[in-house]
Short mmCIF file of C-alpha atoms in Angstrom, two decimals:
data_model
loop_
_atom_site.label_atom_id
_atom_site.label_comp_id
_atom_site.label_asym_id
_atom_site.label_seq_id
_atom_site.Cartn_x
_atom_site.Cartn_y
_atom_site.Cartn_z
CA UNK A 1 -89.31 10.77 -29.62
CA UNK A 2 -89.95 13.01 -26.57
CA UNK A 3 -92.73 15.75 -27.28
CA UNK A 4 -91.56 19.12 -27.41
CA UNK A 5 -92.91 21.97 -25.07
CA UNK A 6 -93.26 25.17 -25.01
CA UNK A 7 -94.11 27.99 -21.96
CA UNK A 8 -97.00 29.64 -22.44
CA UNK A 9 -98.99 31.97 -20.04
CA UNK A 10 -101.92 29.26 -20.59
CA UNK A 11 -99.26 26.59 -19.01
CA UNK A 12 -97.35 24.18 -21.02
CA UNK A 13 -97.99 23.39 -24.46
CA UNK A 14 -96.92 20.29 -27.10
CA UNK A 15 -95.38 21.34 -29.75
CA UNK A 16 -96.42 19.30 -32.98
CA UNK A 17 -94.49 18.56 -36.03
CA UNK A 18 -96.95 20.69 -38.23
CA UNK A 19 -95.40 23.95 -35.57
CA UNK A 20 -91.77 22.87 -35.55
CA UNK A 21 -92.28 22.56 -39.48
CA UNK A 22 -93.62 26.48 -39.23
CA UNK A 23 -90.79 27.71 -37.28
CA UNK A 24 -88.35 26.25 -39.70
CA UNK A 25 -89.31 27.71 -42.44
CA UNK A 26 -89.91 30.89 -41.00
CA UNK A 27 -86.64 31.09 -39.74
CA UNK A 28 -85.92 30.88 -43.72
CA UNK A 29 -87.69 34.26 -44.49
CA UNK A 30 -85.87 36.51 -47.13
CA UNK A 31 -84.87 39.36 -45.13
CA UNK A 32 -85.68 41.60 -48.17
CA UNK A 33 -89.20 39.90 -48.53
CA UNK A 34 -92.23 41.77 -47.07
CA UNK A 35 -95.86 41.51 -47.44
CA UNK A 36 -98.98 43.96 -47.12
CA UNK A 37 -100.47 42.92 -44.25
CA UNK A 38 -104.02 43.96 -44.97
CA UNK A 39 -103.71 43.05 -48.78
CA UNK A 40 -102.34 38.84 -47.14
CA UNK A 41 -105.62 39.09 -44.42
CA UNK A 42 -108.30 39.95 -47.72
CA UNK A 43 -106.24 36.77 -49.14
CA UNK A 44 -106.73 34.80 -46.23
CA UNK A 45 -110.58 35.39 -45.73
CA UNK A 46 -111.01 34.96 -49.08
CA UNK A 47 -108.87 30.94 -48.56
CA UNK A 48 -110.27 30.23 -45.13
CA UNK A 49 -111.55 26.72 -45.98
CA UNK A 50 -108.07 25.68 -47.71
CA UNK A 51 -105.94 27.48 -44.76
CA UNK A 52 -108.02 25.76 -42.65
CA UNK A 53 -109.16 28.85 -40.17
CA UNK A 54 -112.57 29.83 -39.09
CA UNK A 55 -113.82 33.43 -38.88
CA UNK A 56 -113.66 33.80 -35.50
CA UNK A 57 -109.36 32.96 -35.85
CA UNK A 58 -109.38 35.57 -39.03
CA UNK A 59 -110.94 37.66 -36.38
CA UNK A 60 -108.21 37.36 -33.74
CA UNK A 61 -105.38 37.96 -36.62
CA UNK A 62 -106.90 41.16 -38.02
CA UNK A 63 -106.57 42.10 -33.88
CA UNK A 64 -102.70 40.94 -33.79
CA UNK A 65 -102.40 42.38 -37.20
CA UNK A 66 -103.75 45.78 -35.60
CA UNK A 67 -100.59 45.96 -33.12
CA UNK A 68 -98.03 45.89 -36.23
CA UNK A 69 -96.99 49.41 -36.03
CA UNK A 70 -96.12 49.03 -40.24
CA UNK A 71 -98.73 48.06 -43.56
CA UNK A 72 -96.03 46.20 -44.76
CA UNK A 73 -94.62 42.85 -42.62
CA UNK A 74 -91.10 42.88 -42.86
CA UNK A 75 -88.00 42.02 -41.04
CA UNK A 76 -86.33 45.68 -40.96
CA UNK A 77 -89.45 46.43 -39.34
CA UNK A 78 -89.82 43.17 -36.72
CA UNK A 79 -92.15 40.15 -36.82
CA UNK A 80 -93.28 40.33 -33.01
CA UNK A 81 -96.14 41.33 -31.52
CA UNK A 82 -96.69 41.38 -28.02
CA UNK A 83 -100.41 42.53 -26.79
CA UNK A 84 -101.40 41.21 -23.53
CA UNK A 85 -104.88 38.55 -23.83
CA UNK A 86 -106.80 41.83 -22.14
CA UNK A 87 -105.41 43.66 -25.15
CA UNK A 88 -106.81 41.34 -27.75
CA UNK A 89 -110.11 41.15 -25.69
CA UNK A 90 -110.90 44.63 -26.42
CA UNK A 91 -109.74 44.66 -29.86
CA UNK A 92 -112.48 41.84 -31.08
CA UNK A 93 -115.27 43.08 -29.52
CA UNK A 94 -114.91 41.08 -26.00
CA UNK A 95 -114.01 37.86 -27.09
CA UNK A 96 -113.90 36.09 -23.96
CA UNK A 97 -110.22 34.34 -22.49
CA UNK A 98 -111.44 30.95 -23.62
CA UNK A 99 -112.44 31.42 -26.52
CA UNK A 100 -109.37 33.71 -27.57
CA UNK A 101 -106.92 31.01 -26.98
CA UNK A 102 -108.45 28.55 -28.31
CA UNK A 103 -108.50 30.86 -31.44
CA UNK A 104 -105.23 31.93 -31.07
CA UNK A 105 -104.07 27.93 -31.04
CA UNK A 106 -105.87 27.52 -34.17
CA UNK A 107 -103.53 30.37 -36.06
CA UNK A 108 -100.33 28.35 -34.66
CA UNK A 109 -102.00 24.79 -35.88
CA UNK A 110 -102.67 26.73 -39.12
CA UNK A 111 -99.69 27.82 -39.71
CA UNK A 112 -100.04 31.89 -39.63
CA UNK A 113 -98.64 32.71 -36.74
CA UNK A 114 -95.68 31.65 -34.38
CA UNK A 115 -95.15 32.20 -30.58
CA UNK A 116 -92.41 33.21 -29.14
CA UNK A 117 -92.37 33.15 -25.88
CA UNK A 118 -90.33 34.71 -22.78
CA UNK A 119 -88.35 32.36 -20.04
CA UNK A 120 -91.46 33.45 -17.71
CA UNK A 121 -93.96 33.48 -20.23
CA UNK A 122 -94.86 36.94 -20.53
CA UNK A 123 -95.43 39.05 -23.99
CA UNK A 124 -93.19 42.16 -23.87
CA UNK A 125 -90.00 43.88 -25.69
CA UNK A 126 -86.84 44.83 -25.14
CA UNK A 127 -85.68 48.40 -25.73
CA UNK A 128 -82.00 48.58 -27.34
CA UNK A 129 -79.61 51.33 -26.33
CA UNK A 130 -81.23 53.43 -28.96
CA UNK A 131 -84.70 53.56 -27.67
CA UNK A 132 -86.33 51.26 -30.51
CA UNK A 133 -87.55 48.33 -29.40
CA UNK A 134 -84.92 45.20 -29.19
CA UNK A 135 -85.64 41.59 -28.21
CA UNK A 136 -89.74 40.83 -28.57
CA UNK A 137 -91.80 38.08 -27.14
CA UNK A 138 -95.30 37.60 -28.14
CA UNK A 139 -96.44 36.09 -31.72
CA UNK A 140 -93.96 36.21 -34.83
CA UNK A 141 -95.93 37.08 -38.03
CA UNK A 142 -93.01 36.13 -40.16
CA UNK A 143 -95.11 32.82 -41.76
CA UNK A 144 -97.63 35.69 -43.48
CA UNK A 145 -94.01 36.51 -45.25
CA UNK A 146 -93.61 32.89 -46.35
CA UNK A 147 -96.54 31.71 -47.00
CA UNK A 148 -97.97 34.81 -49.31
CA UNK A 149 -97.58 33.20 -52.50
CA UNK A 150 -99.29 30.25 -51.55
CA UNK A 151 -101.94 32.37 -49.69
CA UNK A 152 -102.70 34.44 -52.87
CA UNK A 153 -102.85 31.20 -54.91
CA UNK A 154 -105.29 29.69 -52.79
CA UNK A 155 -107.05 32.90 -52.70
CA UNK A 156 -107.02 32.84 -56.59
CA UNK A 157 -108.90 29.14 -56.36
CA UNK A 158 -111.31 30.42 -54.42
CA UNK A 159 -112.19 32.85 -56.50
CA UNK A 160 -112.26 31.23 -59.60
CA UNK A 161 -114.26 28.48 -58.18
CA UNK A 162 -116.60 30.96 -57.30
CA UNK A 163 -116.95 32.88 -60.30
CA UNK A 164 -117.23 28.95 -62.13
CA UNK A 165 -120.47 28.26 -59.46
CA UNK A 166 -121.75 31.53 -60.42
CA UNK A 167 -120.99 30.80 -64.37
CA UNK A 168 -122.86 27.20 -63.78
CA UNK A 169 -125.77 28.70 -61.82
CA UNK A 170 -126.37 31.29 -64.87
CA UNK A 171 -126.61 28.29 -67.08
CA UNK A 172 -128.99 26.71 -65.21
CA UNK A 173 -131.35 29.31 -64.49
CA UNK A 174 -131.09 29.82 -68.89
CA UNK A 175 -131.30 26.63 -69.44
CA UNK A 176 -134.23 25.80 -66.91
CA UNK A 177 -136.48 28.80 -68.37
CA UNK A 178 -135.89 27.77 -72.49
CA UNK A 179 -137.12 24.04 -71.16
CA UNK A 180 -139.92 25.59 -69.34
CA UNK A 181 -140.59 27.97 -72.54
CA UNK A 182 -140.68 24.99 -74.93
CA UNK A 183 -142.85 22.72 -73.06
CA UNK A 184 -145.25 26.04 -72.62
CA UNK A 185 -145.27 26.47 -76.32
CA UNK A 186 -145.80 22.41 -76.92
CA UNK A 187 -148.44 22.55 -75.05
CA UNK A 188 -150.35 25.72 -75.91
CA UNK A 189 -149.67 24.63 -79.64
CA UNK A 190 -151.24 21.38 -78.78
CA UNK A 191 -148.27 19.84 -80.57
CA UNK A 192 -148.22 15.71 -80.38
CA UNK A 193 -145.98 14.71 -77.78
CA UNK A 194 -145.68 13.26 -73.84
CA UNK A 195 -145.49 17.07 -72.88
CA UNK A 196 -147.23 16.37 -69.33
CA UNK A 197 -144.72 13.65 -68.83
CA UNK A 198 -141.79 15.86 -69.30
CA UNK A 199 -143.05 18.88 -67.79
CA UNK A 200 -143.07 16.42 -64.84
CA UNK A 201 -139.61 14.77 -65.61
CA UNK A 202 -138.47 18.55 -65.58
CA UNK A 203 -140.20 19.67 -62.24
CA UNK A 204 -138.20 16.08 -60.71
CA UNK A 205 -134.94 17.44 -62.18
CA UNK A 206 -135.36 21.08 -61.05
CA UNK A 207 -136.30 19.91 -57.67
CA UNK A 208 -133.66 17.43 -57.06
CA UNK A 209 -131.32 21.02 -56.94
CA UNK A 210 -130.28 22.12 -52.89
CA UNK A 211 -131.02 25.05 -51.63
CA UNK A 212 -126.59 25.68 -51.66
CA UNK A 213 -125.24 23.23 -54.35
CA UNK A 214 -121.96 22.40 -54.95
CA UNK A 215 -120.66 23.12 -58.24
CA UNK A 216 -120.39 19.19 -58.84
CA UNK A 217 -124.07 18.91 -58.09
CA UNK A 218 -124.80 22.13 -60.69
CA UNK A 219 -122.45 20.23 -62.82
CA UNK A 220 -124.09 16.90 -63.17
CA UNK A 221 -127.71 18.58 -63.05
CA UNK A 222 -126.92 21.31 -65.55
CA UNK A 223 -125.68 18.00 -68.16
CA UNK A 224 -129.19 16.10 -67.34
CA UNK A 225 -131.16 19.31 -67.89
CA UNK A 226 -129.21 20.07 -71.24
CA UNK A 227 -129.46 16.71 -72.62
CA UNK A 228 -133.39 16.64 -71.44
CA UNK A 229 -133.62 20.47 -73.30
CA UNK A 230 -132.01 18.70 -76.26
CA UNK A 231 -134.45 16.07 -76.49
CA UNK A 232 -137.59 18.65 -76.86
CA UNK A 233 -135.56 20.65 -79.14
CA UNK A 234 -135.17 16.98 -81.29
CA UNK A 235 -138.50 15.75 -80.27
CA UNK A 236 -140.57 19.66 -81.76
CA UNK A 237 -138.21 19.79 -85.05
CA UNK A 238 -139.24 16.16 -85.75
CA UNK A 239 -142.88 16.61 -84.94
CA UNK A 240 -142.40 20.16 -87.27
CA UNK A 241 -140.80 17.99 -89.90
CA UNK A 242 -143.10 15.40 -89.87
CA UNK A 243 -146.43 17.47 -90.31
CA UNK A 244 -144.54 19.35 -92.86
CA UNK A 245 -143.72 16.29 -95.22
CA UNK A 246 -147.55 15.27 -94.64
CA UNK A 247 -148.88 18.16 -95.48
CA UNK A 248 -146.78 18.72 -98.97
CA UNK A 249 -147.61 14.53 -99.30
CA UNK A 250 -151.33 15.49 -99.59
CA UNK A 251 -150.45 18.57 -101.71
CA UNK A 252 -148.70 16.97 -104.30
CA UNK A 253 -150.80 14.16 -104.73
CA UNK A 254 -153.92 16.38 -104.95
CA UNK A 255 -151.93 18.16 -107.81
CA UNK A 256 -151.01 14.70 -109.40
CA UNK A 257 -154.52 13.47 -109.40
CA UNK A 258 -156.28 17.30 -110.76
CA UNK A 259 -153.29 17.49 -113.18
CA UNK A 260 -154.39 14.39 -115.26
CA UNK A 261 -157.08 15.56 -117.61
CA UNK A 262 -156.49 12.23 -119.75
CA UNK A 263 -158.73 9.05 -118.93
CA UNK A 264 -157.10 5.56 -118.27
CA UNK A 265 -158.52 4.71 -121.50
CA UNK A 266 -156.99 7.28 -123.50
CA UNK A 267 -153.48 6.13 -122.28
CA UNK A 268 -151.61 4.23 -124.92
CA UNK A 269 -151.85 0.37 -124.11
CA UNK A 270 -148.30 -0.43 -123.22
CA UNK A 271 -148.93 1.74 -119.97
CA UNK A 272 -152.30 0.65 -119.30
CA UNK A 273 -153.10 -1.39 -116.14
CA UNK A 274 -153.62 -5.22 -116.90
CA UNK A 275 -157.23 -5.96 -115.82
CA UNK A 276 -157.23 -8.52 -112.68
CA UNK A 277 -153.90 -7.23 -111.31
CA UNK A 278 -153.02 -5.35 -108.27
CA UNK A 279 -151.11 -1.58 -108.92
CA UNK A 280 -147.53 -2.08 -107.34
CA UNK A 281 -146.78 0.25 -104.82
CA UNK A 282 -146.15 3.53 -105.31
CA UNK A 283 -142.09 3.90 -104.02
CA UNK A 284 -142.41 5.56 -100.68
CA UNK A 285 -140.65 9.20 -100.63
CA UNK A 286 -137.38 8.87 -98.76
CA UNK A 287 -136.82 10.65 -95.63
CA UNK A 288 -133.56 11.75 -94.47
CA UNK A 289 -132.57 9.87 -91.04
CA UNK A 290 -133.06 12.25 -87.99
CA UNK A 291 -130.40 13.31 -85.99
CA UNK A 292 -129.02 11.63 -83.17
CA UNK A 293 -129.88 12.45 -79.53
CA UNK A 294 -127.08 13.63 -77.20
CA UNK A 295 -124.64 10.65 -76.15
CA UNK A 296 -124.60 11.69 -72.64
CA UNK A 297 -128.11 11.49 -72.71
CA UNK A 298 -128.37 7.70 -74.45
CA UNK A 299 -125.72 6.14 -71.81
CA UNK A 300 -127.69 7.83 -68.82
CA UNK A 301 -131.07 6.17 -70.32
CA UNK A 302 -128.91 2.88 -71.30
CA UNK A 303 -125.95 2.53 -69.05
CA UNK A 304 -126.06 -1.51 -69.71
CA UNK A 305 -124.96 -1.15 -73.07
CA UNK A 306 -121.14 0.67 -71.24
CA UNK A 307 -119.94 -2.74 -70.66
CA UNK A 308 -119.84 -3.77 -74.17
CA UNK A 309 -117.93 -0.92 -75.57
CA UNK A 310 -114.06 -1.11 -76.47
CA UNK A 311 -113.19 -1.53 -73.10
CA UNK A 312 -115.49 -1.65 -70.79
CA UNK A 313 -116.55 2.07 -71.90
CA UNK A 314 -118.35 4.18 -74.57
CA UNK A 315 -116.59 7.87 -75.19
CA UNK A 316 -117.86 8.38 -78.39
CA UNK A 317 -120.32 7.21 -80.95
CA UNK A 318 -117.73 4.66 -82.69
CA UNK A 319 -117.51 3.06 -79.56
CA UNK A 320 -121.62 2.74 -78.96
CA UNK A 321 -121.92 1.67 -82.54
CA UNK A 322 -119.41 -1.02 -81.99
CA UNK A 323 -120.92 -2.01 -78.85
CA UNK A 324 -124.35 -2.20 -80.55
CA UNK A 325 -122.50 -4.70 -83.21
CA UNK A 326 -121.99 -7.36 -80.20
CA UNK A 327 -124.87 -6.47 -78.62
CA UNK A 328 -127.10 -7.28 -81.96
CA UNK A 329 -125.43 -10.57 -81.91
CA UNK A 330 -126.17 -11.05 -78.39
CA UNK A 331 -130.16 -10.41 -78.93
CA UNK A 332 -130.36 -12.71 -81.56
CA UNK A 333 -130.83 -9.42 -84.25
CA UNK A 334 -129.80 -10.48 -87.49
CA UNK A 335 -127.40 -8.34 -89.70
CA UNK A 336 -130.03 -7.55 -92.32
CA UNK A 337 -132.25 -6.33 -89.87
CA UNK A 338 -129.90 -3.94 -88.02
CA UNK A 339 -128.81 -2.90 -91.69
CA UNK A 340 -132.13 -1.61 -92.34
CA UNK A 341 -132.24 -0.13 -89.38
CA UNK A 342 -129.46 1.83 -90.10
CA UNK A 343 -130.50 2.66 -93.13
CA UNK A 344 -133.46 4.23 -92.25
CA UNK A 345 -132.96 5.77 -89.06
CA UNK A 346 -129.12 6.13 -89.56
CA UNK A 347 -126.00 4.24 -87.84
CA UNK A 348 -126.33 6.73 -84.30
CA UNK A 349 -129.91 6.12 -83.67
CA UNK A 350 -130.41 2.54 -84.91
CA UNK A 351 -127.32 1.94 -82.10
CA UNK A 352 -129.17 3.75 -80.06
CA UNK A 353 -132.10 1.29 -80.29
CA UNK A 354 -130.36 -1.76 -79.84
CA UNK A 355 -129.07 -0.08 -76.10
CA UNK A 356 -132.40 0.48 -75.43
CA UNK A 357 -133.77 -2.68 -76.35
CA UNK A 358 -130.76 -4.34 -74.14
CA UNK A 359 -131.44 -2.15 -71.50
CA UNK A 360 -135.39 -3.35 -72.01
CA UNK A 361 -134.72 -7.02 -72.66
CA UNK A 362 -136.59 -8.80 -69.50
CA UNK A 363 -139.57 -6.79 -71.19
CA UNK A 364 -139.15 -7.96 -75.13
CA UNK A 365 -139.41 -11.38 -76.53
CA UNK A 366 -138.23 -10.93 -79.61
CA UNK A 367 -135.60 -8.52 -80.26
CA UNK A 368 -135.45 -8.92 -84.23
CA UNK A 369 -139.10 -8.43 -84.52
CA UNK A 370 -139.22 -5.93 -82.50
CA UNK A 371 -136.70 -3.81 -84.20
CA UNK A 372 -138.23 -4.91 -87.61
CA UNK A 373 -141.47 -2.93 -86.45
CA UNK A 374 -139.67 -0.23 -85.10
CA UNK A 375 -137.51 0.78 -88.67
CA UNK A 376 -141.24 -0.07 -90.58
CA UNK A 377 -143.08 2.58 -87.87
CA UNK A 378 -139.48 4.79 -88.62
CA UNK A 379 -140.18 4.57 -91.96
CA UNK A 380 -143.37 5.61 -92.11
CA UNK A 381 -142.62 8.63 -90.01
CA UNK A 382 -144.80 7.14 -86.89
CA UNK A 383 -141.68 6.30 -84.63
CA UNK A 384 -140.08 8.79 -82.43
CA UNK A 385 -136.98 7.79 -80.21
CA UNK A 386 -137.24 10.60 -77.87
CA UNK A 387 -140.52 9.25 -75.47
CA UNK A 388 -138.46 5.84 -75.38
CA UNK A 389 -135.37 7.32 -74.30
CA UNK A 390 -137.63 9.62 -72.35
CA UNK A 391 -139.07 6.17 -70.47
CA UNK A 392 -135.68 4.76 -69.41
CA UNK A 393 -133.83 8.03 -68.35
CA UNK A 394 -137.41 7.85 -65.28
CA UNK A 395 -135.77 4.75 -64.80
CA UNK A 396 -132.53 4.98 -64.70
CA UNK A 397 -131.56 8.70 -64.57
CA UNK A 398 -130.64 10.47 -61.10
CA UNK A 399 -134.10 10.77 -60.12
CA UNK A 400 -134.67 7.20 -59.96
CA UNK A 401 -131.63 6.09 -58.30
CA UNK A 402 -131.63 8.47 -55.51
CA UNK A 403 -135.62 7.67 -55.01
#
């Protein structure tokens, strides 16, 4: 199809489909719709990026919106305005020729404004027989009328998307201080831990932030640096718990052993300790499993283990414990084994150790065994799963991959 031109004083122009399309539908206004034209600019500032205008164009509308001789855009009052290019010069500060109507192309491209243009190319109106003005020819601002409901909505987006990167950056700055705060109080209360390690794991996190982020960035650090402040949180109430249980341990048998005031050989026989053999053990006190560490966290530290779940994906910790079923299999782990396991560090975090021993396989020979030592150590309250998950999210968290 033939292009379509129009006269302009700056020569002939193409029209595009995109302008054709904005003359259509602005030839569809409701004749009893009308707009506030400074209340539609404030929306259109606010929706630049989505309208697709830069501030220099907003600047060159707020002059054309000047010349409206009404706040409200409407067609009783006329869509037309007509200043000359020396006109609009003056009203943005000397904005030279060039750069006006290149500007002034960019509102048509956009979609804000339409021209309307006389057989010689000139911008002027018509007076009718009453003295008002009649015919106009200059630049309709009838798609402001059209397009206000969309404008506002975009407008709205904006906003809210701000007020979500503000809401995110908040969160960060909270969560970044109670991390800083509870590796400060680790450390200071010399409590047992790879505190150096993840005050450095934190500075890598923190630092990995731009100066501007977007709020995907803020998004995906803000889960890393929640799941990481979850893992202290886990890592101090274990170490807490821990000291806690030894401490009453010693306690009570102190008052076991002072609260005997009989001699063995006062006890009656039937209880009395054959001579030659060995006391059996003394049942171990049981200790309730610890909680599980954040599931974001464990796929980010074991993202091998994914392909195994229903699917081809873990969402929840049904489908990590069922990948850590075929996964045992795979290892060589026999059932008894990961039953313990369970048992004694519970169903979440004995999953949790089969992912990480996948994820560490080239490094273990012997899977069973080692998860055998791992639930005796877990028993004995000397195995924490934190500094291992700690290990692989270095190696496989965002730090490491964009290294």
């Amino acid at each position: 199809m033939e292009p379509q031109y129009v006269s302009t004083p700056f020569g002939r122009r193409s029209m595009t489909l995109g302008m054709l399309a904005s003359q259509e539908n602005a030839s569809k206004v409701d004749p009893d719709a009308s707009v506030d034209k400074w209340k539609i600019f404030r929306s259109l500032c606010e929706a630049k990026e989505l309208v697709g205008v830069s501030d220099r164009a907003l600047a060159v509308l707020n002059a054309l919106l000047t010349f409206y001789p009404k706040n409200e855009i409407a067609e009783a009052n006329g869509f037309v305005v007509f200043p000359s290019n020396e006109q609009l010069s003056l009203r943005t500060h000397g904005m030279a020729g060039t750069t006006l109507r290149r500007n002034l192309a960019m509102l048509v491209e956009a979609g804000l404004i339409i021209r309307r243009d006389s057989p010689n190319g000139k911008r002027f109106a018509r007076r009718n027989g009453e003295g008002g003005l009649g015919e106009a020819f200059g630049f309709s601002l009838a798609p402001l009328v059209v397009r206000a409901r969309e404008i506002e909505a975009q407008a709205a987006e904006v906003l809210a998307g701000k007020l979500e990167w503000k809401r995110l950056r908040e969160r960060l700055t909270l969560c970044r201080r109670d991390i800083a705060k509870l590796i400060e109080i680790a450390l200071e209360e010399e409590i047992a831990g790879e505190w150096i390690e993840m005050q450095k794991h934190f500075n890598l996190l923190s630092a990995s932030l731009p100066r501007r982020p977007s709020t995907a960035e803020m998004e995906n650090l803000l889960a890393d640096l929640e799941a990481f402040r979850e893992l202290i949180v886990k890592t101090l109430e274990l170490k807490t718990k821990t000291e806690k249980t030894d401490a009453n341990d010693i306690q009570n048998g102190r008052h076991i052993h002072n609260s005997n005031p009989y001699p063995s050989s006062e006890l009656e026989p039937s209880f009395e300790t054959k001579q030659g053999a060995k006391p059996e053990d003394e049942p171990r006190p049981w200790r309730e499993p610890p909680k599980s560490f954040p599931l974001a966290m464990v796929l980010q530290a074991c993202p091998e283990v994914v392909a195994y779940g229903p699917g081809g994906r873990i969402d929840n910790w049904r489908d990590l414990m069922a990948a850590a079923v075929i996964v045992r299999s795979t290892l060589g782990v026999s059932p008894s084994a990961y039953q313990v396991a369970c048992e004694v560090m519970g169903p979440e975090n004995a999953a949790t150790v089969i992912a990480c021993i996948l994820e560490r396989g080239g490094h273990i020979n012997s899977a069973g065994g080692y998860l055998r030592d791992l639930t005796r150590r877990a028993e004995r309250g000397e195995f924490s799963l934190g500094p291992m998950l700690m290990a692989l999210m270095r190696a496989n968290g965002p730090i490491a991959k964009t290294g």
